[in-house]
PDB file of C-alpha atoms in Angstrom:
ATOM      1  CA  UNK A1109      76.010  96.101  97.804  1.00 81.00           C
ATOM      2  CA  UNK A1110      79.224  94.325  96.754  1.00 82.00           C
ATOM      3  CA  UNK A1111      77.435  91.587  94.838  1.00 91.00           C
ATOM      4  CA  UNK A1112      78.631  88.871  97.233  1.00 96.00           C
ATOM      5  CA  UNK A1113      75.719  87.664  99.360  1.00 97.00           C
ATOM      6  CA  UNK A1114      76.186  86.000 102.718  1.00 98.00           C
ATOM      7  CA  UNK A1115      73.462  84.511 104.883  1.00 97.00           C
ATOM      8  CA  UNK A1116      72.606  84.635 107.669  1.00 97.00           C
ATOM      9  CA  UNK A1117      73.982  87.969 108.868  1.00 97.00           C
ATOM     10  CA  UNK A1118      73.879  86.940 112.503  1.00 97.00           C
ATOM     11  CA  UNK A1119      73.857  83.533 114.137  1.00 97.00           C
ATOM     12  CA  UNK A1120      73.724  82.687 117.818  1.00 97.00           C
ATOM     13  CA  UNK A1121      74.128  79.074 118.794  1.00 97.00           C
ATOM     14  CA  UNK A1122      75.221  76.883 121.682  1.00 98.00           C
ATOM     15  CA  UNK A1123      78.487  75.043 122.151  1.00 98.00           C
ATOM     16  CA  UNK A1124      78.543  71.644 120.507  1.00 97.00           C
ATOM     17  CA  UNK A1125      76.106  72.619 117.784  1.00 98.00           C
ATOM     18  CA  UNK A1126      76.582  72.666 114.011  1.00 98.00           C
ATOM     19  CA  UNK A1127      75.853  75.589 111.687  1.00 98.00           C
ATOM     20  CA  UNK A1128      76.019  76.266 107.964  1.00 98.00           C
ATOM     21  CA  UNK A1129      77.013  79.589 106.491  1.00 98.00           C
ATOM     22  CA  UNK A1130      76.061  80.348 102.911  1.00 98.00           C
ATOM     23  CA  UNK A1131      77.733  82.487 100.259  1.00 98.00           C
ATOM     24  CA  UNK A1132      76.673  83.450  96.760  1.00 97.00           C
ATOM     25  CA  UNK A1133      79.582  84.922  94.785  1.00 95.00           C
ATOM     26  CA  UNK A1134      79.406  87.973  92.563  1.00 93.00           C
ATOM     27  CA  UNK A1135      78.000  87.201  89.131  1.00 91.00           C
ATOM     28  CA  UNK A1136      80.756  85.878  86.876  1.00 88.00           C
ATOM     29  CA  UNK A1137      83.182  85.057  89.687  1.00 90.00           C
ATOM     30  CA  UNK A1138      84.297  81.444  89.767  1.00 89.00           C
ATOM     31  CA  UNK A1139      86.459  81.484  92.879  1.00 90.00           C
ATOM     32  CA  UNK A1140      85.202  81.665  96.449  1.00 94.00           C
ATOM     33  CA  UNK A1141      87.306  82.267  99.553  1.00 94.00           C
ATOM     34  CA  UNK A1142      86.358  81.919 103.211  1.00 96.00           C
ATOM     35  CA  UNK A1143      88.017  83.990 105.928  1.00 96.00           C
ATOM     36  CA  UNK A1144      87.586  84.147 109.677  1.00 96.00           C
ATOM     37  CA  UNK A1145      88.026  87.461 111.472  1.00 95.00           C
ATOM     38  CA  UNK A1146      88.406  87.638 115.212  1.00 90.00           C
ATOM     39  CA  UNK A1147      89.603  90.524 117.346  1.00 79.00           C
ATOM     40  CA  UNK A1148      92.941  88.951 118.186  1.00 76.00           C
ATOM     41  CA  UNK A1149      93.689  87.120 114.930  1.00 77.00           C
ATOM     42  CA  UNK A1150      92.651  89.485 112.199  1.00 84.00           C
ATOM     43  CA  UNK A1151      91.574  88.058 108.850  1.00 92.00           C
ATOM     44  CA  UNK A1152      92.626  84.417 108.633  1.00 92.00           C
ATOM     45  CA  UNK A1153      92.288  82.428 105.418  1.00 92.00           C
ATOM     46  CA  UNK A1154      90.292  79.243 105.768  1.00 95.00           C
ATOM     47  CA  UNK A1155      89.708  77.709 102.363  1.00 94.00           C
ATOM     48  CA  UNK A1156      89.283  78.479  98.672  1.00 92.00           C
ATOM     49  CA  UNK A1157      87.217  76.873  95.933  1.00 93.00           C
ATOM     50  CA  UNK A1158      87.497  77.434  92.208  1.00 90.00           C
ATOM     51  CA  UNK A1159      84.735  76.281  89.915  1.00 89.00           C
ATOM     52  CA  UNK A1160      83.620  73.612  92.350  1.00 92.00           C
ATOM     53  CA  UNK A1161      87.017  72.257  93.339  1.00 92.00           C
ATOM     54  CA  UNK A1162      89.052  72.924  96.462  1.00 92.00           C
ATOM     55  CA  UNK A1163      92.042  75.053  95.460  1.00 89.00           C
ATOM     56  CA  UNK A1164      93.803  76.081  98.648  1.00 88.00           C
ATOM     57  CA  UNK A1165      93.507  75.383 102.334  1.00 90.00           C
ATOM     58  CA  UNK A1166      94.595  77.492 105.274  1.00 89.00           C
ATOM     59  CA  UNK A1167      94.583  76.715 108.967  1.00 83.00           C
ATOM     60  CA  UNK A1168      91.065  75.379 108.831  1.00 91.00           C
ATOM     61  CA  UNK A1169      90.035  73.201 111.743  1.00 93.00           C
ATOM     62  CA  UNK A1170      88.963  69.610 111.098  1.00 95.00           C
ATOM     63  CA  UNK A1171      85.583  70.541 112.591  1.00 96.00           C
ATOM     64  CA  UNK A1172      85.100  72.947 109.692  1.00 97.00           C
ATOM     65  CA  UNK A1173      84.359  71.966 106.114  1.00 96.00           C
ATOM     66  CA  UNK A1174      83.201  73.687 102.971  1.00 97.00           C
ATOM     67  CA  UNK A1175      82.022  72.996  99.473  1.00 97.00           C
ATOM     68  CA  UNK A1176      81.144  74.849  96.292  1.00 97.00           C
ATOM     69  CA  UNK A1177      78.107  73.732  94.359  1.00 96.00           C
ATOM     70  CA  UNK A1178      77.516  73.618  90.571  1.00 95.00           C
ATOM     71  CA  UNK A1179      75.704  76.960  90.713  1.00 95.00           C
ATOM     72  CA  UNK A1180      78.924  78.321  92.353  1.00 95.00           C
ATOM     73  CA  UNK A1181      77.411  79.153  95.704  1.00 96.00           C
ATOM     74  CA  UNK A1182      79.425  77.915  98.647  1.00 98.00           C
ATOM     75  CA  UNK A1183      78.673  76.695 102.140  1.00 98.00           C
ATOM     76  CA  UNK A1184      80.910  76.641 105.180  1.00 98.00           C
ATOM     77  CA  UNK A1185      79.958  74.049 107.762  1.00 98.00           C
ATOM     78  CA  UNK A1186      81.106  74.485 111.349  1.00 98.00           C
ATOM     79  CA  UNK A1187      80.514  71.624 113.777  1.00 97.00           C
ATOM     80  CA  UNK A1188      81.109  70.851 117.460  1.00 97.00           C
ATOM     81  CA  UNK A1189      81.204  74.571 118.015  1.00 97.00           C
ATOM     82  CA  UNK A1190      83.316  76.049 120.781  1.00 97.00           C
ATOM     83  CA  UNK A1191      83.248  79.476 122.396  1.00 96.00           C
ATOM     84  CA  UNK A1192      86.442  80.342 120.538  1.00 94.00           C
ATOM     85  CA  UNK A1193      84.727  79.895 117.190  1.00 96.00           C
ATOM     86  CA  UNK A1194      82.804  83.108 117.781  1.00 96.00           C
ATOM     87  CA  UNK A1195      83.937  85.463 115.028  1.00 96.00           C
ATOM     88  CA  UNK A1196      82.997  87.190 111.803  1.00 96.00           C
ATOM     89  CA  UNK A1197      83.102  84.831 108.843  1.00 97.00           C
ATOM     90  CA  UNK A1198      83.612  86.437 105.470  1.00 97.00           C
ATOM     91  CA  UNK A1199      83.190  85.070 102.035  1.00 97.00           C
ATOM     92  CA  UNK A1200      84.938  86.710  99.096  1.00 95.00           C
ATOM     93  CA  UNK A1201      84.938  86.010  95.389  1.00 93.00           C
ATOM     94  CA  UNK A1202      87.100  86.737  92.373  1.00 88.00           C
ATOM     95  CA  UNK A1203      87.120  85.962  88.676  1.00 80.00           C
ATOM     96  CA  UNK A1204      90.648  84.651  88.312  1.00 69.00           C
ATOM     97  CA  UNK A1205      92.303  83.191  91.419  1.00 61.00           C
ATOM     98  CA  UNK A1206      95.888  83.299  90.271  1.00 56.00           C
ATOM     99  CA  UNK A1207      96.249  87.012  89.757  1.00 56.00           C
ATOM    100  CA  UNK A1208      93.160  88.608  91.320  1.00 61.00           C
ATOM    101  CA  UNK A1209      93.455  91.302  88.660  1.00 64.00           C
ATOM    102  CA  UNK A1210      93.282  94.966  89.597  1.00 68.00           C
ATOM    103  CA  UNK A1211      90.434  94.555  92.036  1.00 71.00           C
ATOM    104  CA  UNK A1212      91.475  91.792  94.393  1.00 78.00           C
ATOM    105  CA  UNK A1213      88.659  90.029  96.107  1.00 85.00           C
ATOM    106  CA  UNK A1214      85.139  91.290  96.528  1.00 91.00           C
ATOM    107  CA  UNK A1215      83.998  90.614 100.063  1.00 94.00           C
ATOM    108  CA  UNK A1216      80.536  89.949 101.371  1.00 96.00           C
ATOM    109  CA  UNK A1217      79.208  91.653 104.472  1.00 96.00           C
ATOM    110  CA  UNK A1218      79.934  88.638 106.660  1.00 97.00           C
ATOM    111  CA  UNK A1219      78.151  86.366 109.095  1.00 97.00           C
ATOM    112  CA  UNK A1220      78.631  87.168 112.758  1.00 97.00           C
ATOM    113  CA  UNK A1221      78.685  83.899 114.683  1.00 97.00           C
ATOM    114  CA  UNK A1222      78.246  83.951 118.434  1.00 97.00           C
ATOM    115  CA  UNK A1223      78.680  80.695 120.322  1.00 97.00           C
ATOM    116  CA  UNK A1224      77.244  80.741 123.835  1.00 97.00           C
TER     117      UNK A1224
ATOM    118  CA  UNK B 291     107.255  82.698 106.367  1.00 83.00           C
ATOM    119  CA  UNK B 292     105.209  85.320 104.532  1.00 87.00           C
ATOM    120  CA  UNK B 293     104.171  88.075 106.880  1.00 92.00           C
ATOM    121  CA  UNK B 294     102.449  91.460 106.862  1.00 96.00           C
ATOM    122  CA  UNK B 295     102.804  93.961 109.702  1.00 97.00           C
ATOM    123  CA  UNK B 296     100.846  97.189 109.882  1.00 97.00           C
ATOM    124  CA  UNK B 297     101.585 100.195 112.045  1.00 97.00           C
ATOM    125  CA  UNK B 298     100.368 101.948 113.998  1.00 97.00           C
ATOM    126  CA  UNK B 299      97.596  99.721 115.351  1.00 96.00           C
ATOM    127  CA  UNK B 300      95.448 102.792 115.947  1.00 97.00           C
ATOM    128  CA  UNK B 301      95.707 106.388 114.787  1.00 98.00           C
ATOM    129  CA  UNK B 302      93.693 109.365 115.926  1.00 98.00           C
ATOM    130  CA  UNK B 303      93.726 112.483 113.774  1.00 97.00           C
ATOM    131  CA  UNK B 304      92.003 115.809 113.756  1.00 97.00           C
ATOM    132  CA  UNK B 305      90.095 116.665 110.612  1.00 97.00           C
ATOM    133  CA  UNK B 306      92.560 118.069 108.100  1.00 97.00           C
ATOM    134  CA  UNK B 307      95.625 116.561 109.811  1.00 97.00           C
ATOM    135  CA  UNK B 308      97.479 114.532 107.181  1.00 98.00           C
ATOM    136  CA  UNK B 309      99.328 111.335 108.091  1.00 98.00           C
ATOM    137  CA  UNK B 310     100.550 107.975 106.802  1.00 98.00           C
ATOM    138  CA  UNK B 311      99.855 104.333 107.576  1.00 98.00           C
ATOM    139  CA  UNK B 312     102.594 101.764 107.161  1.00 98.00           C
ATOM    140  CA  UNK B 313     102.487  98.201 105.854  1.00 98.00           C
ATOM    141  CA  UNK B 314     105.708  96.193 106.064  1.00 98.00           C
ATOM    142  CA  UNK B 315     105.816  92.864 104.320  1.00 97.00           C
ATOM    143  CA  UNK B 316     108.041  89.830 104.014  1.00 95.00           C
ATOM    144  CA  UNK B 317     107.190  87.603 101.096  1.00 90.00           C
ATOM    145  CA  UNK B 318     109.103  85.343  98.763  1.00 86.00           C
ATOM    146  CA  UNK B 319     108.200  87.221  95.613  1.00 88.00           C
ATOM    147  CA  UNK B 320     105.380  89.726  95.462  1.00 90.00           C
ATOM    148  CA  UNK B 321     102.633  89.394  92.902  1.00 88.00           C
ATOM    149  CA  UNK B 322     100.555  92.235  94.303  1.00 90.00           C
ATOM    150  CA  UNK B 323      99.866  94.334  97.387  1.00 94.00           C
ATOM    151  CA  UNK B 324      96.303  95.306  98.208  1.00 94.00           C
ATOM    152  CA  UNK B 325      94.771  97.985 100.421  1.00 96.00           C
ATOM    153  CA  UNK B 326      91.271  97.598 101.784  1.00 96.00           C
ATOM    154  CA  UNK B 327      89.041  99.746 103.961  1.00 97.00           C
ATOM    155  CA  UNK B 328      86.777  98.085 106.519  1.00 96.00           C
ATOM    156  CA  UNK B 329      83.943  99.792 108.371  1.00 95.00           C
ATOM    157  CA  UNK B 330      82.712  98.258 111.644  1.00 90.00           C
ATOM    158  CA  UNK B 331      80.602  95.139 111.093  1.00 87.00           C
ATOM    159  CA  UNK B 332      81.116  95.205 107.321  1.00 91.00           C
ATOM    160  CA  UNK B 333      83.266  93.404 104.817  1.00 94.00           C
ATOM    161  CA  UNK B 334      86.530  94.918 103.576  1.00 95.00           C
ATOM    162  CA  UNK B 335      86.164  97.232 100.594  1.00 94.00           C
ATOM    163  CA  UNK B 336      88.862  97.270  97.924  1.00 92.00           C
ATOM    164  CA  UNK B 337      90.922 100.460  97.565  1.00 94.00           C
ATOM    165  CA  UNK B 338      94.123  99.809  95.589  1.00 92.00           C
ATOM    166  CA  UNK B 339      96.378  97.194  94.048  1.00 92.00           C
ATOM    167  CA  UNK B 340     100.107  97.879  93.686  1.00 94.00           C
ATOM    168  CA  UNK B 341     102.366  95.566  91.710  1.00 91.00           C
ATOM    169  CA  UNK B 342     105.924  96.881  91.722  1.00 92.00           C
ATOM    170  CA  UNK B 343     108.267  99.119  93.686  1.00 94.00           C
ATOM    171  CA  UNK B 344     107.858 102.761  92.801  1.00 96.00           C
ATOM    172  CA  UNK B 345     104.219 102.420  91.845  1.00 96.00           C
ATOM    173  CA  UNK B 346     101.720 104.934  93.246  1.00 97.00           C
ATOM    174  CA  UNK B 347      97.924 105.097  93.100  1.00 96.00           C
ATOM    175  CA  UNK B 348      95.520 107.782  94.275  1.00 96.00           C
ATOM    176  CA  UNK B 349      91.859 107.966  95.121  1.00 94.00           C
ATOM    177  CA  UNK B 350      90.382 111.144  96.554  1.00 95.00           C
ATOM    178  CA  UNK B 351      92.322 111.870  99.779  1.00 97.00           C
ATOM    179  CA  UNK B 352      94.205 108.558  99.713  1.00 98.00           C
ATOM    180  CA  UNK B 353      97.505 107.779  98.031  1.00 98.00           C
ATOM    181  CA  UNK B 354      99.222 104.402  98.192  1.00 98.00           C
ATOM    182  CA  UNK B 355     102.914 103.860  97.469  1.00 98.00           C
ATOM    183  CA  UNK B 356     105.069 100.748  97.302  1.00 97.00           C
ATOM    184  CA  UNK B 357     108.725  99.940  97.922  1.00 95.00           C
ATOM    185  CA  UNK B 358     110.433  96.563  97.983  1.00 93.00           C
ATOM    186  CA  UNK B 359     109.745  96.128 101.691  1.00 95.00           C
ATOM    187  CA  UNK B 360     106.773  98.291 102.577  1.00 97.00           C
ATOM    188  CA  UNK B 361     103.784 100.242 101.442  1.00 98.00           C
ATOM    189  CA  UNK B 362     102.386 103.505 102.722  1.00 98.00           C
ATOM    190  CA  UNK B 363      98.845 104.766 102.666  1.00 98.00           C
ATOM    191  CA  UNK B 364      98.983 108.552 102.812  1.00 98.00           C
ATOM    192  CA  UNK B 365      95.859 110.364 103.925  1.00 98.00           C
ATOM    193  CA  UNK B 366      95.723 114.034 102.997  1.00 98.00           C
ATOM    194  CA  UNK B 367      93.412 116.396 104.888  1.00 97.00           C
ATOM    195  CA  UNK B 368      91.255 113.547 106.243  1.00 97.00           C
ATOM    196  CA  UNK B 369      87.569 113.926 107.032  1.00 97.00           C
ATOM    197  CA  UNK B 370      85.528 112.118 109.701  1.00 97.00           C
ATOM    198  CA  UNK B 371      84.092 109.834 107.014  1.00 97.00           C
ATOM    199  CA  UNK B 372      87.605 108.458 106.455  1.00 97.00           C
ATOM    200  CA  UNK B 373      87.394 106.807 109.890  1.00 98.00           C
ATOM    201  CA  UNK B 374      87.702 103.048 109.382  1.00 98.00           C
ATOM    202  CA  UNK B 375      90.157 100.189 109.691  1.00 97.00           C
ATOM    203  CA  UNK B 376      92.617 100.045 106.808  1.00 98.00           C
ATOM    204  CA  UNK B 377      93.911  96.620 105.878  1.00 97.00           C
ATOM    205  CA  UNK B 378      96.962  95.731 103.840  1.00 96.00           C
ATOM    206  CA  UNK B 379      97.358  92.325 102.172  1.00 94.00           C
ATOM    207  CA  UNK B 380      99.914  90.643  99.935  1.00 92.00           C
ATOM    208  CA  UNK B 381      99.569  88.030  97.223  1.00 88.00           C
ATOM    209  CA  UNK B 382     102.776  85.984  97.014  1.00 87.00           C
ATOM    210  CA  UNK B 383     104.111  85.187  93.567  1.00 83.00           C
ATOM    211  CA  UNK B 384     104.185  81.445  94.246  1.00 79.00           C
ATOM    212  CA  UNK B 385     100.556  81.426  95.314  1.00 71.00           C
ATOM    213  CA  UNK B 386      98.480  79.460  92.869  1.00 64.00           C
ATOM    214  CA  UNK B 387      95.264  79.791  94.756  1.00 69.00           C
ATOM    215  CA  UNK B 388      94.890  83.512  95.179  1.00 75.00           C
ATOM    216  CA  UNK B 389      95.186  83.422  98.966  1.00 83.00           C
ATOM    217  CA  UNK B 390      95.765  86.911 100.371  1.00 88.00           C
ATOM    218  CA  UNK B 391      97.826  87.349 103.525  1.00 90.00           C
ATOM    219  CA  UNK B 392      96.428  90.199 105.604  1.00 94.00           C
ATOM    220  CA  UNK B 393      97.967  92.434 108.205  1.00 95.00           C
ATOM    221  CA  UNK B 394      96.169  93.204 111.461  1.00 95.00           C
ATOM    222  CA  UNK B 395      95.018  96.580 110.222  1.00 96.00           C
ATOM    223  CA  UNK B 396      95.263 100.196 111.356  1.00 97.00           C
ATOM    224  CA  UNK B 397      92.187 101.653 113.003  1.00 97.00           C
ATOM    225  CA  UNK B 398      91.889 105.273 111.927  1.00 98.00           C
ATOM    226  CA  UNK B 399      89.725 107.751 113.790  1.00 98.00           C
ATOM    227  CA  UNK B 400      89.272 111.284 112.430  1.00 98.00           C
ATOM    228  CA  UNK B 401      87.684 113.783 114.769  1.00 97.00           C
ATOM    229  CA  UNK B 402      85.943 116.955 113.541  1.00 95.00           C
TER     230      UNK B 402
END
């Protein structure tokens, strides 16, 4: 157990639907990162939050949004889902975003999203 | 544009057959280079951080090295349990947000 908790582990939904993925960071970590992993794209950075504020944004689609709450958990919302959104979605956390220290990120076990 | 390229894409070894994985990077100032191991259906697991050319780090059968343009992950006398995808990532110096740029990974298979 890495200490980063992601729920649900698996999600199957239909095209056009909306889903919410949840992440609880490791205790003491203030920064949360969301990544998408598909077979052809590898790990792609989506968005980062630090202590409740958006810190960096990657190639995140307008249909996707995220937020970090006061208790530091984060949610990634995916709407108007398309078949191509099927992927593994990972959350990671770190203490200090600027340097990542000697241990980089700590990743959760991911949410596997299947859009049918 | 910052970029990370890993080779080979896949590597099959016999148990005990040592080899190396390559990670070539292009980045405007390197703050750190990270190696991760990922098992199927699981999140990446941190292995090493390297900060400057010439640095080396070891863990069991794995040894990571860094030059100004690439990093190698050397696997000595691998065992079947070393089978996994190995990911390399860089943290650019200018990056204020901690965003890691990942390579596509090398899928390692070690047969007994």
